[in-house]
Short mmCIF file of C-alpha atoms and ligand atoms in Angstrom, two decimals:
data_model
loop_
_atom_site.label_atom_id
_atom_site.label_comp_id
_atom_site.label_asym_id
_atom_site.label_seq_id
_atom_site.Cartn_x
_atom_site.Cartn_y
_atom_site.Cartn_z
CA MET A 1362 39.01 121.64 86.78
CA PRO A 1363 42.64 121.73 87.84
CA GLU A 1364 44.88 122.32 84.79
CA LEU A 1365 48.65 122.43 84.48
CA PRO A 1366 49.19 125.50 86.75
CA GLU A 1367 47.05 124.07 89.55
CA VAL A 1368 48.60 120.58 89.45
CA GLU A 1369 52.08 122.12 89.16
CA THR A 1370 51.34 124.27 92.23
CA ILE A 1371 50.33 121.20 94.23
CA LYS A 1372 53.41 119.33 93.00
CA ARG A 1373 55.78 122.10 94.10
CA GLN A 1374 54.10 122.49 97.48
CA LEU A 1375 54.12 118.73 98.15
CA ASN A 1376 57.83 118.66 97.40
CA LYS A 1377 58.29 121.28 100.12
CA LYS A 1378 55.86 119.81 102.63
CA VAL A 1379 55.91 116.02 102.40
CA LYS A 1380 59.06 115.02 100.53
CA GLY A 1381 61.11 112.74 102.75
CA LYS A 1382 58.18 111.91 105.02
CA LYS A 1383 57.30 108.32 105.79
CA ILE A 1384 53.72 107.20 105.25
CA LYS A 1385 52.83 105.39 108.46
CA SER A 1386 49.34 104.41 107.34
CA VAL A 1387 46.70 105.26 104.81
CA GLU A 1388 42.98 105.39 105.50
CA VAL A 1389 40.76 104.60 102.54
CA ARG A 1390 37.23 105.88 103.07
CA LEU A 1391 35.97 105.31 99.54
CA ASN A 1392 37.25 102.04 98.13
CA LYS A 1393 36.40 102.76 94.48
CA PHE A 1394 38.70 105.79 94.62
CA VAL A 1395 41.67 103.42 94.57
CA LYS A 1396 42.13 101.97 91.09
CA CYS A 1397 44.09 98.88 92.10
CA PRO A 1398 43.47 96.08 94.64
CA LEU A 1399 43.09 97.70 98.05
CA ASN A 1400 45.38 95.30 99.95
CA LYS A 1401 48.10 95.79 97.32
CA PHE A 1402 47.66 99.57 97.58
CA LYS A 1403 48.04 99.57 101.37
CA LYS A 1404 50.92 97.11 101.32
CA LEU A 1405 52.92 99.20 98.86
CA VAL A 1406 52.13 102.61 100.31
CA GLU A 1407 52.33 102.01 104.06
CA GLY A 1408 55.86 102.26 105.39
CA ALA A 1409 57.21 103.91 102.23
CA LYS A 1410 58.90 107.30 102.17
CA ILE A 1411 58.01 110.01 99.67
CA SER A 1412 61.12 110.57 97.58
CA GLN A 1413 59.91 112.98 94.90
CA VAL A 1414 56.70 114.49 93.54
CA GLU A 1415 56.44 114.96 89.78
CA ARG A 1416 53.81 115.98 87.25
CA ARG A 1417 52.95 114.84 83.75
CA ALA A 1418 50.04 116.63 82.03
CA LYS A 1419 47.42 116.92 84.81
CA LEU A 1420 48.67 113.82 86.66
CA LEU A 1421 50.56 113.93 89.93
CA ILE A 1422 53.21 111.26 90.32
CA ILE A 1423 54.46 110.65 93.84
CA LYS A 1424 57.60 108.54 93.79
CA LEU A 1425 58.12 106.32 96.81
CA SER A 1426 61.29 104.95 98.38
CA ASN A 1427 60.24 101.37 97.55
CA SER A 1428 60.43 101.92 93.76
CA CYS A 1429 56.68 102.37 93.44
CA CYS A 1430 54.73 105.44 92.34
CA LEU A 1431 51.44 106.81 93.47
CA ILE A 1432 49.55 108.20 90.50
CA ILE A 1433 46.88 110.76 91.38
CA HIS A 1434 44.39 112.44 89.06
CA LEU A 1435 42.39 115.28 90.61
CA LYS A 1436 39.94 115.39 87.65
CA MET A 1437 37.12 117.91 88.28
CA SER A 1438 37.26 118.65 91.97
CA GLY A 1439 40.15 116.90 93.70
CA GLN A 1440 41.97 118.56 96.61
CA LEU A 1441 45.12 117.48 98.44
CA ILE A 1442 45.37 119.38 101.70
CA TYR A 1443 48.31 119.06 104.04
CA GLN A 1444 47.18 119.06 107.66
CA GLY A 1445 43.59 119.36 106.39
CA GLN A 1446 40.68 118.30 108.54
CA PRO A 1447 38.76 115.38 107.05
CA SER A 1448 35.24 116.14 105.80
CA LYS A 1449 32.47 114.11 104.19
CA HIS A 1450 34.30 114.63 100.87
CA THR A 1451 37.53 113.08 102.18
CA HIS A 1452 38.18 109.74 100.49
CA LEU A 1453 41.78 109.10 101.50
CA ILE A 1454 44.02 110.19 104.36
CA TYR A 1455 47.78 109.65 104.43
CA TYR A 1456 49.19 109.66 107.96
CA PHE A 1457 52.89 110.41 108.23
CA SER A 1458 55.21 109.08 110.91
CA ASP A 1459 55.84 112.62 112.24
CA GLY A 1460 52.14 113.00 113.12
CA SER A 1461 51.18 115.17 110.12
CA GLN A 1462 48.64 114.13 107.50
CA LEU A 1463 47.55 114.72 103.93
CA VAL A 1464 43.85 114.51 103.10
CA HIS A 1465 42.52 113.83 99.63
CA ASN A 1466 39.05 115.31 99.07
CA ASP A 1467 36.91 115.04 95.97
CA LEU A 1468 33.39 116.45 95.91
CA ARG A 1469 32.47 114.92 92.57
CA LYS A 1470 34.47 111.71 92.99
CA PHE A 1471 35.83 111.60 89.42
CA GLY A 1472 39.44 111.50 90.58
CA PHE A 1473 41.49 108.43 91.35
CA VAL A 1474 44.64 107.09 92.93
CA LYS A 1475 46.65 104.08 91.92
CA VAL A 1476 50.00 102.63 92.71
CA VAL A 1477 52.35 101.16 90.10
CA PRO A 1478 55.95 99.93 90.24
CA GLU A 1479 58.28 102.67 88.99
CA LYS A 1480 59.42 100.48 86.12
CA GLU A 1481 55.84 100.39 84.82
CA LEU A 1482 55.42 104.18 85.00
CA SER A 1483 56.71 104.93 81.52
CA GLY A 1484 54.42 102.25 80.08
CA PHE A 1485 51.47 103.74 81.96
CA LEU A 1486 52.24 107.23 80.67
CA LYS A 1487 52.82 105.93 77.16
CA LYS A 1488 49.33 104.43 77.13
CA GLU A 1489 47.90 107.87 77.96
CA GLU A 1490 49.65 109.21 74.82
CA TYR A 1491 50.19 112.68 76.25
CA GLY A 1492 51.44 115.39 73.93
CA PRO A 1493 54.49 117.51 74.79
CA GLU A 1494 54.68 119.52 78.02
CA PRO A 1495 54.05 123.17 77.05
CA LEU A 1496 56.66 124.53 79.46
CA SER A 1497 59.40 122.12 78.44
CA GLU A 1498 62.35 123.22 76.32
CA GLU A 1499 61.35 120.56 73.84
CA PHE A 1500 58.16 122.52 73.07
CA THR A 1501 59.59 125.10 70.68
CA LEU A 1502 57.84 127.44 68.26
CA ASN A 1503 59.00 125.22 65.41
CA LEU A 1504 57.52 122.14 67.04
CA PHE A 1505 54.28 124.06 67.65
CA LYS A 1506 54.10 125.02 63.96
CA LYS A 1507 54.66 121.41 62.96
CA MET A 1508 51.99 120.18 65.37
CA LEU A 1509 49.48 122.70 63.99
CA ALA A 1510 50.29 121.74 60.40
CA GLU A 1511 49.42 118.13 61.22
CA ARG A 1512 45.99 119.13 62.52
CA GLY A 1513 44.98 121.78 59.96
CA LYS A 1514 41.26 121.05 60.06
CA SER A 1515 40.93 121.09 63.86
CA LYS A 1516 39.53 124.10 65.67
CA ILE A 1517 42.20 125.75 67.79
CA LYS A 1518 40.33 125.82 71.13
CA PRO A 1519 39.60 122.05 71.35
CA LEU A 1520 43.05 121.39 69.93
CA LEU A 1521 44.77 123.31 72.76
CA MET A 1522 42.72 121.25 75.21
CA ASP A 1523 43.52 117.91 73.56
CA GLN A 1524 45.84 116.20 76.08
CA ARG A 1525 47.22 113.89 73.39
CA TRP A 1526 48.24 116.88 71.30
CA LEU A 1527 49.53 119.21 74.02
CA ALA A 1528 49.46 118.25 77.70
CA GLY A 1529 48.01 120.18 80.62
CA ILE A 1530 45.85 122.94 79.14
CA GLY A 1531 42.09 122.94 79.80
CA ASN A 1532 39.11 125.21 79.41
CA LEU A 1533 40.21 128.25 81.39
CA TYR A 1534 43.76 128.66 80.12
CA SER A 1535 42.87 127.91 76.48
CA ASP A 1536 40.34 130.78 76.60
CA GLU A 1537 42.90 133.14 78.14
CA ILE A 1538 45.70 132.14 75.75
CA LEU A 1539 43.46 132.73 72.70
CA PHE A 1540 42.30 136.11 74.02
CA LEU A 1541 45.89 137.21 74.55
CA ALA A 1542 46.74 135.97 71.05
CA LYS A 1543 43.68 137.78 69.56
CA VAL A 1544 42.53 134.57 67.87
CA LEU A 1545 38.94 133.31 67.82
CA PRO A 1546 38.47 129.86 69.41
CA THR A 1547 36.65 128.62 66.29
CA ARG A 1548 39.59 129.22 63.92
CA THR A 1549 41.06 126.10 62.37
CA ALA A 1550 44.74 125.37 62.89
CA GLY A 1551 45.28 125.51 59.12
CA SER A 1552 43.84 129.03 58.84
CA LEU A 1553 46.31 130.61 61.31
CA GLU A 1554 48.80 133.17 60.03
CA PRO A 1555 52.44 132.85 61.21
CA ALA A 1556 52.03 135.93 63.45
CA GLU A 1557 48.94 134.40 65.07
CA ILE A 1558 50.72 131.10 65.65
CA GLU A 1559 53.55 132.95 67.32
CA ARG A 1560 51.14 134.93 69.52
CA ILE A 1561 49.42 131.72 70.68
CA TYR A 1562 52.82 130.14 71.38
CA ARG A 1563 53.99 133.18 73.38
CA GLY A 1564 50.63 133.20 75.19
CA ILE A 1565 51.13 129.60 76.31
CA LYS A 1566 54.67 130.32 77.52
CA ARG A 1567 53.54 133.48 79.34
CA ILE A 1568 50.17 132.63 80.88
CA LEU A 1569 50.98 129.20 82.32
CA PRO A 1570 54.03 130.36 84.37
CA LEU A 1571 52.14 133.47 85.49
CA ALA A 1572 49.27 131.28 86.69
CA ILE A 1573 51.73 128.98 88.50
CA SER A 1574 53.28 132.00 90.22
CA ARG A 1575 49.77 132.91 91.46
CA ARG A 1576 49.12 129.32 92.63
CA GLY A 1577 46.51 128.70 89.91
CA SER A 1578 42.85 129.64 89.54
CA SER A 1579 40.04 128.71 91.90
CA ALA A 1580 37.12 128.82 89.48
CA ASP A 1581 35.55 125.88 91.32
CA GLN A 1582 36.74 123.55 94.12
CA TYR A 1583 40.45 123.95 93.49
CA VAL A 1584 42.58 124.91 96.48
CA ASP A 1585 46.30 124.44 97.04
CA THR A 1586 47.84 122.11 99.65
CA ALA A 1587 47.31 124.75 102.34
CA GLY A 1588 43.59 124.80 101.51
CA GLN A 1589 44.03 128.29 100.01
CA LYS A 1590 42.44 129.48 96.78
CA GLY A 1591 44.70 130.41 93.86
CA ASN A 1592 45.16 134.05 92.87
CA TYR A 1593 44.97 133.89 89.08
CA LEU A 1594 41.17 134.18 88.68
CA PRO A 1595 41.13 137.96 89.25
CA LEU A 1596 43.47 138.23 86.24
CA VAL A 1597 41.28 136.34 83.76
CA LYS A 1598 40.14 138.38 80.78
CA VAL A 1599 37.42 136.20 79.26
CA TYR A 1600 36.87 132.91 81.13
CA GLY A 1601 33.51 133.05 82.93
CA ARG A 1602 33.05 136.72 81.94
CA GLN A 1603 30.23 136.21 79.39
CA GLY A 1604 27.91 139.24 79.27
CA LYS A 1605 30.55 141.50 80.82
CA PRO A 1606 32.49 144.17 78.88
CA CYS A 1607 35.87 143.33 77.37
CA TYR A 1608 38.65 145.04 79.38
CA ILE A 1609 40.24 146.24 76.14
CA CYS A 1610 37.38 147.32 73.84
CA GLY A 1611 34.22 147.23 75.97
CA THR A 1612 32.43 144.74 73.69
CA GLU A 1613 30.35 142.13 75.50
CA ILE A 1614 32.28 138.89 76.10
CA LYS A 1615 30.53 135.98 74.39
CA ARG A 1616 30.26 132.35 75.33
CA MET A 1617 29.65 129.52 72.90
CA LYS A 1618 29.86 125.73 72.84
CA ILE A 1619 32.68 124.23 70.80
CA GLY A 1620 33.02 120.47 70.88
CA GLY A 1621 30.86 120.23 74.01
CA ARG A 1622 32.94 122.75 75.99
CA SER A 1623 32.29 126.45 76.63
CA ALA A 1624 34.53 128.96 74.94
CA HIS A 1625 34.65 132.57 76.17
CA PHE A 1626 35.94 135.26 73.85
CA CYS A 1627 35.74 138.88 72.71
CA PRO A 1628 34.11 138.97 69.24
CA LYS A 1629 35.91 142.23 68.45
CA CYS A 1630 39.46 141.76 69.82
CA GLN A 1631 39.73 138.18 68.58
CA LYS A 1632 39.73 137.50 64.83
ZN1 LIG B 537 37.59 143.22 73.17
#
């Protein structure tokens, strides 16, 4: 599932490739993919120019010249491919006035698109109750300590993935951050020593930008806007490596379910 680094990669690429372009028309192949009345969607999107692409948590926000925003969630398997060829998994195609196009594919169809007036955007985001952005300046070590203190009984792995607590981190990067920090995914927030808290914090601030610089991880359907896979997966230490030896100590990497999600970890390196 695309997490912060993947959505951020798409955001940055869209700003390079489609910012300033005028949407001549939009073809909706799967009506239920659009989470607002279809005629309203077309009326607001067609003829508008893309002024800026932003991201909040795992949401893409495409600001339009007519003071509306397209809100896109890629969920499990969404792809936005510039100059992509439509396939049976293409649910939306944006045609630009210069003849180029952007196709929105989604194999599992959990994603969505909607359009809201820009003045309603903050209300929409407020309703989602996202936690702080981990790469923002606002997210300091002190804030992180305070956030952990408020959730002392929660296990750290599901907590890192809780979008209302901290935005943008999912299954893959939470596993990698906890491995780097040498902390078991089952530890409760309240049990963490100051040094462990600091290692998790540094892990967040190090791994997410590194993953962005490698255009994310293609563990499943994720590709960037050129249809290319991300390059971070070869760097993962534990995610999806159950049964394989730990790169540091050689112990077999374990996988277990925590709160319905799989956690991957080294039982020796992580305490
Ligand atoms: Zn190990």
